[in-house]
């Protein structure tokens, strides 16, 4: 089982560049999430999608956009990357919101 | 909004017992869950409590008191491989899962 797959694993961007983080899950889960993790800050929710066709802001949505392309896929886009967006990004999925399964993470550096 | 508080660090020796406390404030509370994360890895699910009481899964147990907005994770018979960060998280009726800042557990020989 692949579980939650996110790409790319590593990326270096220049300030102002755009990019999309891709995420797909094969567990038929309704809910999907994007978190960022910074040292000492824990996991902070950027956006989530409770079900196909819906998206909602989390704690730190500024500078990001998301697309729930279908039940399997949930992408995160940085339109104009800033150094403050240097972080580790985790995609996750859940069926009922009480147990979530994470992807392996994407390490993003903005210079 | 939601907020969670847990200690930042705990150190113990192999074979010992460690308790990580978590207090939370949230609306529409559904449950409290715990996740483990090793350095460089992804968080992985450990346990979930929706009702008051103790849930036991092998060496790990988790407790919840809804009236006190409090829970804890108990790690017994500590092993070196238990050195990791542990996060509590609360879920609400909006399916959003919010995490605490994490507790770094260091196990010494």
CSV table of C-alpha atoms in Angstrom, one decimal:
chain,number,residue,atom,x,y,z
A,1,UNK,CA,0.0,0.0,0.0
A,2,UNK,CA,1.3,3.4,-1.0
A,3,UNK,CA,-0.8,5.3,1.5
A,4,UNK,CA,-0.2,9.0,1.1
A,5,UNK,CA,2.3,10.0,-1.6
A,6,UNK,CA,3.6,13.5,-2.0
A,7,UNK,CA,6.0,15.0,-4.5
A,8,UNK,CA,8.6,16.5,-4.7
A,9,UNK,CA,10.6,15.3,-1.7
A,10,UNK,CA,13.1,18.2,-1.9
A,11,UNK,CA,12.9,21.5,-3.7
A,12,UNK,CA,14.9,24.7,-3.7
A,13,UNK,CA,13.1,27.8,-5.0
A,14,UNK,CA,14.1,31.4,-5.6
A,15,UNK,CA,12.1,34.1,-4.0
A,16,UNK,CA,9.1,34.9,-6.2
A,17,UNK,CA,9.0,31.6,-8.0
A,18,UNK,CA,5.9,29.5,-7.9
A,19,UNK,CA,5.5,25.8,-7.4
A,20,UNK,CA,2.9,23.1,-6.7
A,21,UNK,CA,3.2,20.3,-4.2
A,22,UNK,CA,1.3,17.2,-5.3
A,23,UNK,CA,-0.4,14.8,-3.0
A,24,UNK,CA,-2.4,11.6,-3.6
A,25,UNK,CA,-3.9,9.0,-1.3
A,26,UNK,CA,-5.1,5.5,-2.2
A,27,UNK,CA,-7.1,4.8,1.0
A,28,UNK,CA,-10.4,6.2,-0.3
A,29,UNK,CA,-10.3,8.8,2.5
A,30,UNK,CA,-12.7,11.8,2.4
A,31,UNK,CA,-10.5,14.3,4.2
A,32,UNK,CA,-7.1,15.6,3.2
A,33,UNK,CA,-4.8,18.1,4.8
A,34,UNK,CA,-1.7,20.2,4.2
A,35,UNK,CA,0.5,21.0,7.2
A,36,UNK,CA,3.8,22.8,7.6
A,37,UNK,CA,6.4,22.0,10.2
A,38,UNK,CA,9.0,24.4,11.5
A,39,UNK,CA,11.5,23.7,14.3
A,40,UNK,CA,9.8,24.0,17.7
A,41,UNK,CA,6.5,24.9,16.1
A,42,UNK,CA,4.9,21.6,15.8
A,43,UNK,CA,2.5,21.0,12.9
A,44,UNK,CA,0.5,23.9,11.7
A,45,UNK,CA,-2.5,23.4,9.4
A,46,UNK,CA,-2.4,25.3,6.2
A,47,UNK,CA,-5.6,24.1,4.4
A,48,UNK,CA,-7.8,21.1,4.6
A,49,UNK,CA,-10.5,19.5,2.6
A,50,UNK,CA,-13.2,17.7,4.6
A,51,UNK,CA,-14.6,16.1,1.5
A,52,UNK,CA,-14.2,16.2,-2.3
A,53,UNK,CA,-15.3,19.6,-3.6
A,54,UNK,CA,-14.6,21.5,-0.4
A,55,UNK,CA,-11.6,23.3,1.0
A,56,UNK,CA,-11.1,25.4,4.1
A,57,UNK,CA,-8.4,27.6,5.6
A,58,UNK,CA,-6.4,26.3,8.5
A,59,UNK,CA,-4.2,28.3,10.9
A,60,UNK,CA,-1.6,29.6,8.4
A,61,UNK,CA,-3.2,29.9,4.9
A,62,UNK,CA,-1.6,33.1,3.7
A,63,UNK,CA,0.6,32.7,0.7
A,64,UNK,CA,-0.9,29.4,-0.3
A,65,UNK,CA,-3.7,28.0,-2.4
A,66,UNK,CA,-5.1,24.5,-2.7
A,67,UNK,CA,-7.0,22.4,-5.1
A,68,UNK,CA,-9.0,19.2,-4.3
A,69,UNK,CA,-8.7,17.8,-7.8
A,70,UNK,CA,-10.7,14.6,-7.0
A,71,UNK,CA,-11.1,12.4,-4.0
A,72,UNK,CA,-7.5,11.1,-4.3
A,73,UNK,CA,-5.6,14.3,-5.0
A,74,UNK,CA,-5.0,17.5,-3.0
A,75,UNK,CA,-2.4,19.9,-4.3
A,76,UNK,CA,-0.8,22.9,-2.5
A,77,UNK,CA,0.4,25.9,-4.6
A,78,UNK,CA,2.8,28.6,-3.6
A,79,UNK,CA,2.2,31.5,-6.0
A,80,UNK,CA,5.1,33.7,-5.1
A,81,UNK,CA,7.5,31.9,-2.7
A,82,UNK,CA,9.0,33.8,0.2
A,83,UNK,CA,11.9,32.8,2.5
A,84,UNK,CA,9.3,32.5,5.4
A,85,UNK,CA,7.8,29.6,3.5
A,86,UNK,CA,11.0,27.5,3.9
A,87,UNK,CA,9.7,24.5,5.8
A,88,UNK,CA,8.8,20.8,5.7
A,89,UNK,CA,5.4,20.3,4.2
A,90,UNK,CA,3.2,17.2,5.1
A,91,UNK,CA,0.2,16.1,3.2
A,92,UNK,CA,-2.2,13.8,5.2
A,93,UNK,CA,-5.5,12.1,4.8
A,94,UNK,CA,-8.2,10.8,7.1
A,95,UNK,CA,-11.5,9.0,7.0
A,96,UNK,CA,-13.2,10.4,10.1
A,97,UNK,CA,-10.7,13.0,11.3
A,98,UNK,CA,-9.6,11.1,14.3
A,99,UNK,CA,-6.7,9.2,12.8
A,100,UNK,CA,-4.7,10.8,10.0
A,101,UNK,CA,-2.0,9.3,7.8
A,102,UNK,CA,0.9,11.4,6.7
A,103,UNK,CA,3.0,11.4,3.6
A,104,UNK,CA,6.8,11.3,3.9
A,105,UNK,CA,7.1,15.1,3.7
A,106,UNK,CA,8.5,17.7,1.3
A,107,UNK,CA,11.5,19.7,2.2
A,108,UNK,CA,11.2,23.2,0.7
A,109,UNK,CA,13.9,25.8,0.8
A,110,UNK,CA,13.2,29.3,-0.5
A,111,UNK,CA,16.4,31.4,-1.1
B,1,UNK,CA,-9.9,28.4,17.8
B,2,UNK,CA,-8.0,25.5,19.3
B,3,UNK,CA,-4.9,25.5,21.5
B,4,UNK,CA,-2.9,22.7,23.1
B,5,UNK,CA,-0.1,22.8,25.7
B,6,UNK,CA,2.4,20.0,26.3
B,7,UNK,CA,5.9,20.0,27.8
B,8,UNK,CA,8.7,20.7,25.4
B,9,UNK,CA,11.2,18.1,26.6
B,10,UNK,CA,11.4,15.0,28.8
B,11,UNK,CA,14.4,12.8,29.5
B,12,UNK,CA,14.4,9.4,31.1
B,13,UNK,CA,16.5,6.2,31.3
B,14,UNK,CA,15.8,2.9,29.6
B,15,UNK,CA,13.1,0.9,31.3
B,16,UNK,CA,11.5,3.9,33.0
B,17,UNK,CA,8.0,5.3,32.7
B,18,UNK,CA,7.3,8.7,31.1
B,19,UNK,CA,4.0,10.6,31.2
B,20,UNK,CA,3.4,13.4,28.7
B,21,UNK,CA,0.6,15.7,29.6
B,22,UNK,CA,-1.6,17.7,27.2
B,23,UNK,CA,-4.1,20.3,28.0
B,24,UNK,CA,-6.4,21.8,25.3
B,25,UNK,CA,-8.9,24.4,24.6
B,26,UNK,CA,-11.3,23.8,21.7
B,27,UNK,CA,-14.8,24.1,20.5
B,28,UNK,CA,-16.8,21.1,19.2
B,29,UNK,CA,-14.4,18.6,20.7
B,30,UNK,CA,-14.4,15.1,19.2
B,31,UNK,CA,-11.3,13.5,20.5
B,32,UNK,CA,-7.7,13.6,21.5
B,33,UNK,CA,-5.0,11.7,19.6
B,34,UNK,CA,-1.3,11.1,19.9
B,35,UNK,CA,1.4,10.9,17.2
B,36,UNK,CA,5.0,9.9,17.3
B,37,UNK,CA,7.6,11.4,15.0
B,38,UNK,CA,11.3,10.3,14.7
B,39,UNK,CA,13.8,12.8,13.3
B,40,UNK,CA,13.5,13.2,9.6
B,41,UNK,CA,10.3,11.1,9.5
B,42,UNK,CA,6.6,11.6,9.2
B,43,UNK,CA,4.3,11.6,12.2
B,44,UNK,CA,2.6,8.3,12.8
B,45,UNK,CA,-0.6,7.6,14.8
B,46,UNK,CA,-0.3,6.1,18.3
B,47,UNK,CA,-3.7,6.4,19.9
B,48,UNK,CA,-7.0,8.1,20.1
B,49,UNK,CA,-9.4,8.8,22.9
B,50,UNK,CA,-12.9,10.0,22.3
B,51,UNK,CA,-14.3,9.0,25.8
B,52,UNK,CA,-13.0,9.5,29.3
B,53,UNK,CA,-10.6,6.9,30.5
B,54,UNK,CA,-7.5,4.9,29.6
B,55,UNK,CA,-6.7,3.3,26.3
B,56,UNK,CA,-3.9,0.8,26.3
B,57,UNK,CA,-1.9,-0.3,23.3
B,58,UNK,CA,1.1,-2.4,24.3
B,59,UNK,CA,3.7,-0.3,26.1
B,60,UNK,CA,1.8,2.9,25.4
B,61,UNK,CA,-1.4,4.1,27.1
B,62,UNK,CA,-3.4,7.2,26.6
B,63,UNK,CA,-5.9,8.9,29.0
B,64,UNK,CA,-8.6,11.5,28.5
B,65,UNK,CA,-10.6,13.6,30.9
B,66,UNK,CA,-13.1,15.6,28.9
B,67,UNK,CA,-14.3,17.6,31.9
B,68,UNK,CA,-10.7,18.8,32.6
B,69,UNK,CA,-9.8,19.2,28.9
B,70,UNK,CA,-6.8,17.1,29.8
B,71,UNK,CA,-5.1,14.0,28.5
B,72,UNK,CA,-1.8,12.2,28.8
B,73,UNK,CA,0.3,9.7,27.0
B,74,UNK,CA,2.1,7.1,29.1
B,75,UNK,CA,5.2,5.4,27.8
B,76,UNK,CA,6.2,2.3,29.8
B,77,UNK,CA,9.4,0.2,29.7
B,78,UNK,CA,11.1,2.9,27.7
B,79,UNK,CA,13.4,1.7,25.0
B,80,UNK,CA,16.1,3.6,23.0
B,81,UNK,CA,13.8,3.5,19.9
B,82,UNK,CA,11.2,5.5,21.8
B,83,UNK,CA,13.4,8.6,21.5
B,84,UNK,CA,11.2,10.8,19.3
B,85,UNK,CA,8.8,13.7,19.4
B,86,UNK,CA,5.3,13.1,20.6
B,87,UNK,CA,2.4,15.3,19.6
B,88,UNK,CA,-1.1,15.6,21.0
B,89,UNK,CA,-3.8,16.6,18.6
B,90,UNK,CA,-7.5,17.5,19.0
B,91,UNK,CA,-10.2,16.9,16.4
B,92,UNK,CA,-13.5,18.7,16.2
B,93,UNK,CA,-16.7,18.4,14.3
B,94,UNK,CA,-15.2,20.2,11.3
B,95,UNK,CA,-12.7,17.3,10.7
B,96,UNK,CA,-9.9,19.6,11.4
B,97,UNK,CA,-7.0,18.2,13.4
B,98,UNK,CA,-4.9,20.7,15.4
B,99,UNK,CA,-1.5,19.7,16.9
B,100,UNK,CA,0.4,20.8,20.0
B,101,UNK,CA,4.0,21.9,19.6
B,102,UNK,CA,5.3,18.5,20.6
B,103,UNK,CA,7.4,16.9,23.4
B,104,UNK,CA,10.9,15.7,22.6
B,105,UNK,CA,11.5,12.5,24.6
B,106,UNK,CA,15.1,11.5,25.0
B,107,UNK,CA,15.9,8.0,26.3
B,108,UNK,CA,19.3,7.5,27.9
B,109,UNK,CA,21.0,4.2,28.5
